[in-house]
Rosetta silent file (secondary structure, phi, psi, omega in degrees, C-alpha in Angstrom):
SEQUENCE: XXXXXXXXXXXXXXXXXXXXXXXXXXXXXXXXXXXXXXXXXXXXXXXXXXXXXXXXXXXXXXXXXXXXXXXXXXXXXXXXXXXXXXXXXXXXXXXXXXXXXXXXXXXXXXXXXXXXXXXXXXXXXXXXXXXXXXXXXXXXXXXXXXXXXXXXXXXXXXXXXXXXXXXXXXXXXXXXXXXXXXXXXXXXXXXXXXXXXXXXXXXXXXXXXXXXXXXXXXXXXXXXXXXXXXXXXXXXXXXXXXXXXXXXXX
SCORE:     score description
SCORE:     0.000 S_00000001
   1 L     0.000  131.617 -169.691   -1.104  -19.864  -18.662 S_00000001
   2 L   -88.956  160.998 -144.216    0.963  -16.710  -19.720 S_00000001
   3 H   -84.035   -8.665  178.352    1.364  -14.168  -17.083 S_00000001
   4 H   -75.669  -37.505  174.730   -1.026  -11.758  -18.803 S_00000001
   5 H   -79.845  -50.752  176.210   -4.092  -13.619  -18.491 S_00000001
   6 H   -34.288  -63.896 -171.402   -3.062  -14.731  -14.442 S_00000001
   7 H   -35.989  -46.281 -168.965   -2.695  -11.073  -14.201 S_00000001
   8 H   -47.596  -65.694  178.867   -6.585  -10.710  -15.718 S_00000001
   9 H   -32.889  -70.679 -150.910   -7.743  -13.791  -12.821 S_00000001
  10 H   -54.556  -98.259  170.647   -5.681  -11.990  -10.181 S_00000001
  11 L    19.231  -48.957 -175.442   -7.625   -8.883  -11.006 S_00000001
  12 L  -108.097  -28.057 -172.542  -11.231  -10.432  -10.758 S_00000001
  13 L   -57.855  -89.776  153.997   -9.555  -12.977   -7.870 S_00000001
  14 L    26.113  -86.513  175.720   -8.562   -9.797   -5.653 S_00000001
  15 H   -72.107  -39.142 -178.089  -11.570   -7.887   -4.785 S_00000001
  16 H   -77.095   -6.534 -168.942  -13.497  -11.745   -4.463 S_00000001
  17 H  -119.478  -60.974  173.802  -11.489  -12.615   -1.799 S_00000001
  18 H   -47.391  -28.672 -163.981  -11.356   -9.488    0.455 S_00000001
  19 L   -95.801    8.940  167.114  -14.529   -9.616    0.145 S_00000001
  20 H   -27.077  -67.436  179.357  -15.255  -13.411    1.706 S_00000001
  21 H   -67.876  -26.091 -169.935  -16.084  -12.726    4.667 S_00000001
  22 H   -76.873  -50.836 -138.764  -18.508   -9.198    4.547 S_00000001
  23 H  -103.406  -64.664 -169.520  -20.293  -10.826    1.723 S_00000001
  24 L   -77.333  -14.666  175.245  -20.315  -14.869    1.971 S_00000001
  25 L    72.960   10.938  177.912  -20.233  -14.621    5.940 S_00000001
  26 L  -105.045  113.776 -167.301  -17.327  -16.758    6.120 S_00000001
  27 L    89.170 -155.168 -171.316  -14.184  -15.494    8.756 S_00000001
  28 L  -131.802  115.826  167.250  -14.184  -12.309   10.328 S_00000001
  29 L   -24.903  130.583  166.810  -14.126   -9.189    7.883 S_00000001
  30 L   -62.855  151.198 -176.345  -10.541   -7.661    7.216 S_00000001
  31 L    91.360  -40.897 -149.510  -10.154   -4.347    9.836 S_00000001
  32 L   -51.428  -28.320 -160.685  -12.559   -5.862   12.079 S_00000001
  33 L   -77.979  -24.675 -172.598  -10.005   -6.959   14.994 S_00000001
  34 L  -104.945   -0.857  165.109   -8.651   -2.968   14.992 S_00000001
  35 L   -96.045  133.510 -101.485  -12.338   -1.531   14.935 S_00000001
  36 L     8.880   60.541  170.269  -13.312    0.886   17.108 S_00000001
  37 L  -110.540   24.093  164.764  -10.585    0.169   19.557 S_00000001
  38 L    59.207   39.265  172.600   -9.309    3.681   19.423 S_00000001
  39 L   -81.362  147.083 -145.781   -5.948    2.516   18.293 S_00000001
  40 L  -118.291  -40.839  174.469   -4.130    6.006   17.580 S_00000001
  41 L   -97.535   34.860  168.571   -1.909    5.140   14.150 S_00000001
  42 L   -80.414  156.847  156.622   -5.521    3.430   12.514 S_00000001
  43 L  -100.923  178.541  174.159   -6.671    5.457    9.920 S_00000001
  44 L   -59.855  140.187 -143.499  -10.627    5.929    9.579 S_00000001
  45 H   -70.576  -37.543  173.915  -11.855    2.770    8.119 S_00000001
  46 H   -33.834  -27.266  168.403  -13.394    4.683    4.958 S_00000001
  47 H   -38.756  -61.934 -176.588   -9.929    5.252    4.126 S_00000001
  48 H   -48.642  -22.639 -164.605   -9.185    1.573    3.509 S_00000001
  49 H   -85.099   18.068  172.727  -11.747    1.901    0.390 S_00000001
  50 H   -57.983  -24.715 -161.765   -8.009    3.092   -1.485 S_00000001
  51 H   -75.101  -18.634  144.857   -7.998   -0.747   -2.110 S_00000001
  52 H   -17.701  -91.025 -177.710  -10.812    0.254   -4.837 S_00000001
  53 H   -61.785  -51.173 -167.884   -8.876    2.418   -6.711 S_00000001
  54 H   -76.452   -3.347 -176.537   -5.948   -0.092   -6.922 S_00000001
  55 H   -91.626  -48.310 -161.154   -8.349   -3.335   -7.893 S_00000001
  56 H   -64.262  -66.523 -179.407   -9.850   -0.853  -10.536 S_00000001
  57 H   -91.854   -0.365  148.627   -6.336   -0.204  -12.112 S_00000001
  58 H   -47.166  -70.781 -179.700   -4.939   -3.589  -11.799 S_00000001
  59 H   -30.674  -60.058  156.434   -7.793   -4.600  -14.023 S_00000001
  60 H   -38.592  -53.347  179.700   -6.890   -1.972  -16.705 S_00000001
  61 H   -40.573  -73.727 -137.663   -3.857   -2.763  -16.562 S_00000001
  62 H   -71.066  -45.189  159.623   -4.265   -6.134  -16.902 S_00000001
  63 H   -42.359  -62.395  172.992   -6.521   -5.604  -20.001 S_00000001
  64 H   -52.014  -47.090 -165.487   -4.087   -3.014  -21.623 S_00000001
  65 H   -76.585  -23.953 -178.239   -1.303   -6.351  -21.347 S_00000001
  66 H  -136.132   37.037  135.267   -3.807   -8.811  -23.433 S_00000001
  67 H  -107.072  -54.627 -166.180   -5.329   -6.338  -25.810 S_00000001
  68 H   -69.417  -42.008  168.477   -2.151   -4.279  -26.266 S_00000001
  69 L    75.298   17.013 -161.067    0.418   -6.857  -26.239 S_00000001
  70 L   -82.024  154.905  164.519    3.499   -4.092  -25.946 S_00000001
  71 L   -60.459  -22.847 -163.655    6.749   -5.934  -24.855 S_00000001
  72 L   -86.505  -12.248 -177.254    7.450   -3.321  -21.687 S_00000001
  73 H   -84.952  -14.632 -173.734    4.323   -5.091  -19.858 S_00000001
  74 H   -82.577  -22.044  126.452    5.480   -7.971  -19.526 S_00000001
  75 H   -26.720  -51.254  166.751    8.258   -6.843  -17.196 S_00000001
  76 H   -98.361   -6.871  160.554    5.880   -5.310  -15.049 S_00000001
  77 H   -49.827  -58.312 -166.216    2.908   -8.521  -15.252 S_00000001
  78 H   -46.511  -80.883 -161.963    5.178  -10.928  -13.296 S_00000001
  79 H   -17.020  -63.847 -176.490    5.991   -8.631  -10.819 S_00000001
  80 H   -66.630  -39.702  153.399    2.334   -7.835  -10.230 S_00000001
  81 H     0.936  -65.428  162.985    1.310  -11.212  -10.478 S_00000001
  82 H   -63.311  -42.360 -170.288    3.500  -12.279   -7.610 S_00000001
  83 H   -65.102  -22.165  171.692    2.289   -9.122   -5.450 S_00000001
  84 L  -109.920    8.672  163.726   -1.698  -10.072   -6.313 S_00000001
  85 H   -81.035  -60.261 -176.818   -1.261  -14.331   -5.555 S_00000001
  86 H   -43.695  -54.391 -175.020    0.108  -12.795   -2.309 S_00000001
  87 H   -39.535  -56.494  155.271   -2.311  -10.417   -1.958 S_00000001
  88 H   -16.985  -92.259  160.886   -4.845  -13.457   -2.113 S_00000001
  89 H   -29.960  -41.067  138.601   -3.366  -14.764    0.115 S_00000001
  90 H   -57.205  -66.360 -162.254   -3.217  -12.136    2.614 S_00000001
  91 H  -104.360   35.995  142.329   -6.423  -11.762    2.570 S_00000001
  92 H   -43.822  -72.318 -176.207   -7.667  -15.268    3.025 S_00000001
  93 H   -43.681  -56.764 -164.146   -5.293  -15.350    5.939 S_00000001
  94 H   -55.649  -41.959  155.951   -6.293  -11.903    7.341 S_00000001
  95 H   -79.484    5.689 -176.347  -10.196  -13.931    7.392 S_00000001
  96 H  -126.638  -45.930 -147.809   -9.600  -17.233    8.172 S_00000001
  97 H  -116.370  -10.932 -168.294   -6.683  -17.341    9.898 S_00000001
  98 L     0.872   42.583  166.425   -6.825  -13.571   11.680 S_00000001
  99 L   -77.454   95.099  168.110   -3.062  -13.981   13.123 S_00000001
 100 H   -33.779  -62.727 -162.957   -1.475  -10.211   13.514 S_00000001
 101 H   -75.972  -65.099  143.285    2.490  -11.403   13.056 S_00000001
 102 H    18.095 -112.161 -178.204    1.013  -13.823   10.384 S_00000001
 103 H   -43.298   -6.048  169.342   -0.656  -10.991    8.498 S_00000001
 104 H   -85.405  -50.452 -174.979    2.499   -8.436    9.125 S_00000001
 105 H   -52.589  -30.979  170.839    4.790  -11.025    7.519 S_00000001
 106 L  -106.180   48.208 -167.237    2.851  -11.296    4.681 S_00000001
 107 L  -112.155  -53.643 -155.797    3.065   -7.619    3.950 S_00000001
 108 L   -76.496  -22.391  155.973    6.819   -7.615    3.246 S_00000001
 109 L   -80.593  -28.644  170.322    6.703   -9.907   -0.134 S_00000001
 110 H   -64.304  -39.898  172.147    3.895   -8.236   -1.262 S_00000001
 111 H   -89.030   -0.113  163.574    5.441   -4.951   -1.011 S_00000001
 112 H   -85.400  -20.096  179.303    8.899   -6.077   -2.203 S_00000001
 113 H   -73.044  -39.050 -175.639    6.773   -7.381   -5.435 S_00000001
 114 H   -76.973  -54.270  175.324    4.807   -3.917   -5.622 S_00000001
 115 H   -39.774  -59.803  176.233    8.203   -1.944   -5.412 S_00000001
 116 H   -52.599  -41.294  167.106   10.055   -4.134   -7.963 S_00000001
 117 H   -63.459  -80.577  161.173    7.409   -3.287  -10.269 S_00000001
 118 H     2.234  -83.536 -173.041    7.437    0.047   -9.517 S_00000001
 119 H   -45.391  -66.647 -177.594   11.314   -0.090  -10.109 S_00000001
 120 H   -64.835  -11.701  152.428   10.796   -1.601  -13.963 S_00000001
 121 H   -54.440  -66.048 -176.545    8.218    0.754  -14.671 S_00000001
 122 H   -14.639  -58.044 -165.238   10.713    3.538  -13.209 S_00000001
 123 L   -77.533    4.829 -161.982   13.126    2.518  -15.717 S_00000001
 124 L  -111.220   -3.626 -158.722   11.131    2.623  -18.577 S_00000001
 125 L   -65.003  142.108  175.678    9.541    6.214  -17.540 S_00000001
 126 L    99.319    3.808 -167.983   10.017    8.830  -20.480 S_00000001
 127 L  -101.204   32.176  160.069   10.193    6.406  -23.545 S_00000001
 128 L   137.890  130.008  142.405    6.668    7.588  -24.595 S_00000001
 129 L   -78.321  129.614 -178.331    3.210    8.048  -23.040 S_00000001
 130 L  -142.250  166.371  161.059   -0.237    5.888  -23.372 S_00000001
 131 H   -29.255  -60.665 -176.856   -2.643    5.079  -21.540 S_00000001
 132 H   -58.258  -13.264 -179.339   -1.470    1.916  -20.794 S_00000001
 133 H   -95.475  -35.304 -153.218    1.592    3.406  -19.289 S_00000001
 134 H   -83.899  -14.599  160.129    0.084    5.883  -17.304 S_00000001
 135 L   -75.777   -1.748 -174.430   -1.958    2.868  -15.424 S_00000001
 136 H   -81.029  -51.446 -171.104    1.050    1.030  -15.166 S_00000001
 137 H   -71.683  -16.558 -169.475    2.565    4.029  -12.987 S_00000001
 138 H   -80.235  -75.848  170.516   -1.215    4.268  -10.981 S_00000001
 139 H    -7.003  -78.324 -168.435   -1.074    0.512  -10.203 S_00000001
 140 H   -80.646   -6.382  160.881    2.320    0.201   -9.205 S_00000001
 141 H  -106.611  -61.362  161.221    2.432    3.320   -7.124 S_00000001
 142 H   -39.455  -38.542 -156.294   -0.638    2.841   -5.441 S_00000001
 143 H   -82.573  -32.969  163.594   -0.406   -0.661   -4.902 S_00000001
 144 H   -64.353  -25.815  179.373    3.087    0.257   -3.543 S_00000001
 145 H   -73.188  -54.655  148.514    2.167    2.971   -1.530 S_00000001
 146 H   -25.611  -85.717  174.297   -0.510    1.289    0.247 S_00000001
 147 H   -61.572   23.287  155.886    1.216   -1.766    1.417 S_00000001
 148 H   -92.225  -49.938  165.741    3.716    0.613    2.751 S_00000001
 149 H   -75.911  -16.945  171.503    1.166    1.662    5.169 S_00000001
 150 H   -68.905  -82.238  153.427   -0.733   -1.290    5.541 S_00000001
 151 H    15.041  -53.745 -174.103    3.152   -2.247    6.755 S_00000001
 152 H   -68.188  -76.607 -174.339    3.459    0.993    9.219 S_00000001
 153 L   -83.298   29.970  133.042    0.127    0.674   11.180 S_00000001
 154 L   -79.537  -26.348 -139.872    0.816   -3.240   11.497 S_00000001
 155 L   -76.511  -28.131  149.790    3.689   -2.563   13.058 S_00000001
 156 L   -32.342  -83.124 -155.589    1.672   -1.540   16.901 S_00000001
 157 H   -51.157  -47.552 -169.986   -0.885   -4.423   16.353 S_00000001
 158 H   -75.647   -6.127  172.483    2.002   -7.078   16.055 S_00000001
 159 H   -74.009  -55.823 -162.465    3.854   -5.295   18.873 S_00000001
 160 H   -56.909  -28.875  162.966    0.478   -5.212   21.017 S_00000001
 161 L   -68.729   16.229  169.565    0.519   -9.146   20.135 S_00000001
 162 L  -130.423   31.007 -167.112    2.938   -9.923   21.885 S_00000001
 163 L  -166.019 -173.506  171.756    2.679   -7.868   25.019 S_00000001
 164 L  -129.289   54.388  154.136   -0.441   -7.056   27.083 S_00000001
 165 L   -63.902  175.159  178.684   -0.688   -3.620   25.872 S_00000001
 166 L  -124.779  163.271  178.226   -3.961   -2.338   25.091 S_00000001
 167 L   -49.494  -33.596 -150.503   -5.269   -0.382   21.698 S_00000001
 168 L  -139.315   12.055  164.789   -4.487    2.898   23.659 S_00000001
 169 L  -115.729  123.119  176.415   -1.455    2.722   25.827 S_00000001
 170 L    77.258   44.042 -178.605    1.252    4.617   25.042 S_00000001
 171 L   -54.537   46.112  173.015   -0.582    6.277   21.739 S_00000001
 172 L  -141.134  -52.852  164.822    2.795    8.275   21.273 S_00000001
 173 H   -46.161  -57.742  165.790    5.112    5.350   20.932 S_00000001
 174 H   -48.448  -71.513  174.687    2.744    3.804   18.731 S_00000001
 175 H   -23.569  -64.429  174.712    2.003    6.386   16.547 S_00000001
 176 H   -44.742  -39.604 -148.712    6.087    6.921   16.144 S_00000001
 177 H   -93.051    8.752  169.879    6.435    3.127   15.331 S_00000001
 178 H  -129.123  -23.069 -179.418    4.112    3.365   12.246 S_00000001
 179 H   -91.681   -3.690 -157.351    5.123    6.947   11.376 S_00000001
 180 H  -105.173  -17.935  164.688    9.020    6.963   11.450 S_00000001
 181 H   -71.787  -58.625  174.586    9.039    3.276    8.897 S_00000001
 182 H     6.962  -95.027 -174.559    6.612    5.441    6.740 S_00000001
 183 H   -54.694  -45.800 -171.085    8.859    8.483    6.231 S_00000001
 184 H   -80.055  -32.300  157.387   11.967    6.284    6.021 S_00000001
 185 H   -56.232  -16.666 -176.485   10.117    3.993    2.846 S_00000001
 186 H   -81.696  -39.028  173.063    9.167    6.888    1.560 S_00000001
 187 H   -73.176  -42.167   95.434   12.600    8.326    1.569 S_00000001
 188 H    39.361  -68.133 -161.870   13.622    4.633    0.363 S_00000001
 189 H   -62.447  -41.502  164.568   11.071    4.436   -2.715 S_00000001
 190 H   -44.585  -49.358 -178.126   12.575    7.909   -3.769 S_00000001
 191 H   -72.830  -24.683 -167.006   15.698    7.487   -3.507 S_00000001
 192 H  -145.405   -1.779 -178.956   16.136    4.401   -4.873 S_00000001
 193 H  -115.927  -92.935 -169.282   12.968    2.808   -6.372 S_00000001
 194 L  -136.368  154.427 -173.010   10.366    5.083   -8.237 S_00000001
 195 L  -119.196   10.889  128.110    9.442    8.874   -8.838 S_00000001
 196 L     4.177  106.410  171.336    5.973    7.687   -9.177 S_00000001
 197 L   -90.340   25.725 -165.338    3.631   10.529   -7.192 S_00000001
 198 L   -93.421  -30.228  179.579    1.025    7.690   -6.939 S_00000001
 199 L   -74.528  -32.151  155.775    2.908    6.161   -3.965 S_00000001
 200 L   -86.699   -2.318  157.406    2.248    9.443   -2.144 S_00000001
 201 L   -80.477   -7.271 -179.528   -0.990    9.813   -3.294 S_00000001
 202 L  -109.509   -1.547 -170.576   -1.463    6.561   -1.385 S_00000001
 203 L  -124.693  -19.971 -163.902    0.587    7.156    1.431 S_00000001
 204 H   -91.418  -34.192 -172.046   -0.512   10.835    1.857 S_00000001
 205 H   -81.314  -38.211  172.038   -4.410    9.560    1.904 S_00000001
 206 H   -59.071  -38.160  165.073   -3.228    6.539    4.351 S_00000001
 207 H   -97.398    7.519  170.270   -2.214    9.307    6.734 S_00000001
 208 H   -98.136   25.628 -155.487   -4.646   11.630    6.509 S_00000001
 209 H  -110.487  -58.887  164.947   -6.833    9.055    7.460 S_00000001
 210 H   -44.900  -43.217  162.348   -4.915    8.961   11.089 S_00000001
 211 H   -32.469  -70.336 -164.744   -5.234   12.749   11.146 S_00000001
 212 H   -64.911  -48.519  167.788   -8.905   12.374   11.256 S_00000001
 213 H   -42.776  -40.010  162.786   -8.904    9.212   13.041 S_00000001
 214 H   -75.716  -24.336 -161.859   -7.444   11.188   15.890 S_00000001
 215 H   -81.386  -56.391 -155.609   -9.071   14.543   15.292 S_00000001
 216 H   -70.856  -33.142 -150.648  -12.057   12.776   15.026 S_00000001
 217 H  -137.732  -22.093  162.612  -12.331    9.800   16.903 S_00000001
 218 L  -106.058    6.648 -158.963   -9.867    9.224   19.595 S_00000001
 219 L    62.647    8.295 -179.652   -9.506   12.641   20.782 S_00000001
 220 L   -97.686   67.567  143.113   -5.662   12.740   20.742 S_00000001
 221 L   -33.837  -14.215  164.130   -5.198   16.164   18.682 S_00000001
 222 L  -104.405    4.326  170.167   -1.731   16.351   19.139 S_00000001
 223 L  -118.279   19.515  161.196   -1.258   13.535   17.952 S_00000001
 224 L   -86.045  -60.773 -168.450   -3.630   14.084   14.567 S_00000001
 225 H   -64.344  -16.051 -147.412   -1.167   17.526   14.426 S_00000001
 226 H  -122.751  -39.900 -179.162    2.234   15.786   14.782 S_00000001
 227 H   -86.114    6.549  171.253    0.935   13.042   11.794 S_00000001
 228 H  -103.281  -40.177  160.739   -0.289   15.754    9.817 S_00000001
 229 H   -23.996  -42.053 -138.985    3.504   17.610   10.348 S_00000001
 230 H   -95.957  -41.788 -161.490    4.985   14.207    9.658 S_00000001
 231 H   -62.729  -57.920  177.495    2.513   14.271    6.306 S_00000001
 232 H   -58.402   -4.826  169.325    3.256   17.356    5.194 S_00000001
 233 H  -106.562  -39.887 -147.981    7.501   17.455    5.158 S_00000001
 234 H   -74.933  -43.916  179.011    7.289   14.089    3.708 S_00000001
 235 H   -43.430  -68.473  170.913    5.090   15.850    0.834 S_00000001
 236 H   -44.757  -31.456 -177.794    7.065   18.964    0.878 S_00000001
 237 H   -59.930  -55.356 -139.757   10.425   16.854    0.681 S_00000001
 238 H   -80.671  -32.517  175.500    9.077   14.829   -1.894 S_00000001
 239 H   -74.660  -46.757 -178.318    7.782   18.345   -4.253 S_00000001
 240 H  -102.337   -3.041  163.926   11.258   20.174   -3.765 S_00000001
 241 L  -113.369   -0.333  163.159   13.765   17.773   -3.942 S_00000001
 242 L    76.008  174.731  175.454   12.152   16.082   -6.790 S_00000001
 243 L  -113.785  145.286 -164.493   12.787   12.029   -6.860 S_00000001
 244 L  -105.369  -37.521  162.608   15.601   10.104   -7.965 S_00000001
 245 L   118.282 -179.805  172.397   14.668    7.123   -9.081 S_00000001
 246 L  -114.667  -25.101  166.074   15.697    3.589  -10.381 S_00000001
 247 L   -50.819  -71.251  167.288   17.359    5.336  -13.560 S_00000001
 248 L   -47.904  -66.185 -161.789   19.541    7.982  -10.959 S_00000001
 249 L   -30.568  -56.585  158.076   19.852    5.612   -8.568 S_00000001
 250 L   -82.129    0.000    0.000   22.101    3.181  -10.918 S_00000001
């Protein structure tokens, strides 16, 4: 099967799978093990409906590669390919199998998959605009952006699995240990990956979702003000020093 039509499956696959458990009653719903435990780097679970937006332009995409046929998609299909059988796979695991280090580990090929696309789009950016390009850059900067935070705010729960912390001791440590990998992937995907502003439109929404989570819902306000600081330079950084790229980079 050529990688354009997997891509289509993956697409309709995707969304059918997260949704196993909510819908078919089988495993325990993804989020469910962090909700309402007051955990301090969660964002509010409405947040989480970013995963939406990115099944929604995977599809397009996937559409644009086997009505359009252009030669530059096919450089970015595998990539996404690999990043939505994994995805699958996550989230089978995250309902059937609901293992924390389990489900962090199988964050880091999916986001080395989302990035690499992201990087062959990168190189291709300025040789023309279409549609089909400009979902290429939504996709792959959302999908990247996203697992960079699903990544961040893992990074607590697999610490508390292995310790007998609780959701809500030592919300300042925590907080740091999902906001300071953030900022440094973000400074990462710039520097060296993609100028894509879709990965901070996804990474920017993933943390205002902790703002409010805190503001809102655990009561820690200084520490909703210290992630909306940490949102805001990463933003500002990212608007005045411009991005460099996988073209600068090499």
């Amino acid at each position: 099967m050529q990688p354009r039509l997997i891509l289509l499956l993956l697409a309709i696959l995707q969304p059918l799978s997260g949704a196993l458990a909510p819908l078919l009653g089988i495993g325990t719903p993804i989020g469910n093990a962090t909700r309402d435990l007051g955990a301090p780097e969660q964002p509010l679970p409405l947040f989480f409906s970013v995963w939406s937006l990115i099944f929604f332009a995977y599809l397009a995409f996937s559409l644009f590669a086997i009505f359009r046929r252009e030669r530059w998609m096919e450089r970015i299909a595998l990539p996404l390919v690999i990043a939505g059988m994994l995805n699958v796979i996550w989230m089978l695991s995250a309902q059937l199998i609901v293992s924390p280090p389990l489900d962090f580990a199988l964050l880091f090929p999916i986001g080395a998959a989302a990035w690499y696309s992201a990087w062959c789009f990168d190189q291709m950016r300025g040789m023309g605009g279409s549609a089909a390009k400009l979902t290429a850059d939504a996709v792959t900067g959302l999908l990247s952006g996203w697992i960079t935070v699903a990544a961040a705010i893992s990074i607590p729960i697999t610490i508390r699995h292995f310790t007998t912390l609780g959701a809500t001791d030592y919300p300042w440590l925590m907080l740091w240990a999902t906001l300071v990998p953030a900022a440094m992937a973000a400074w990462c995907f710039t520097r060296y990956i993609s100028r894509s502003p879709w990965f901070f439109v996804a990474l920017g929404w993933g943390l205002l979702g902790i703002l409010l989570n805190n503001w809102t819902v655990t009561g820690m306000n200084w520490l909703a003000i210290m992630t909306g600081m940490v949102a805001v330079l990463v933003l500002y950084l990212r608007i005045t020093r411009g991005a460099h790229g996988a073209v600068a980079a090499a």
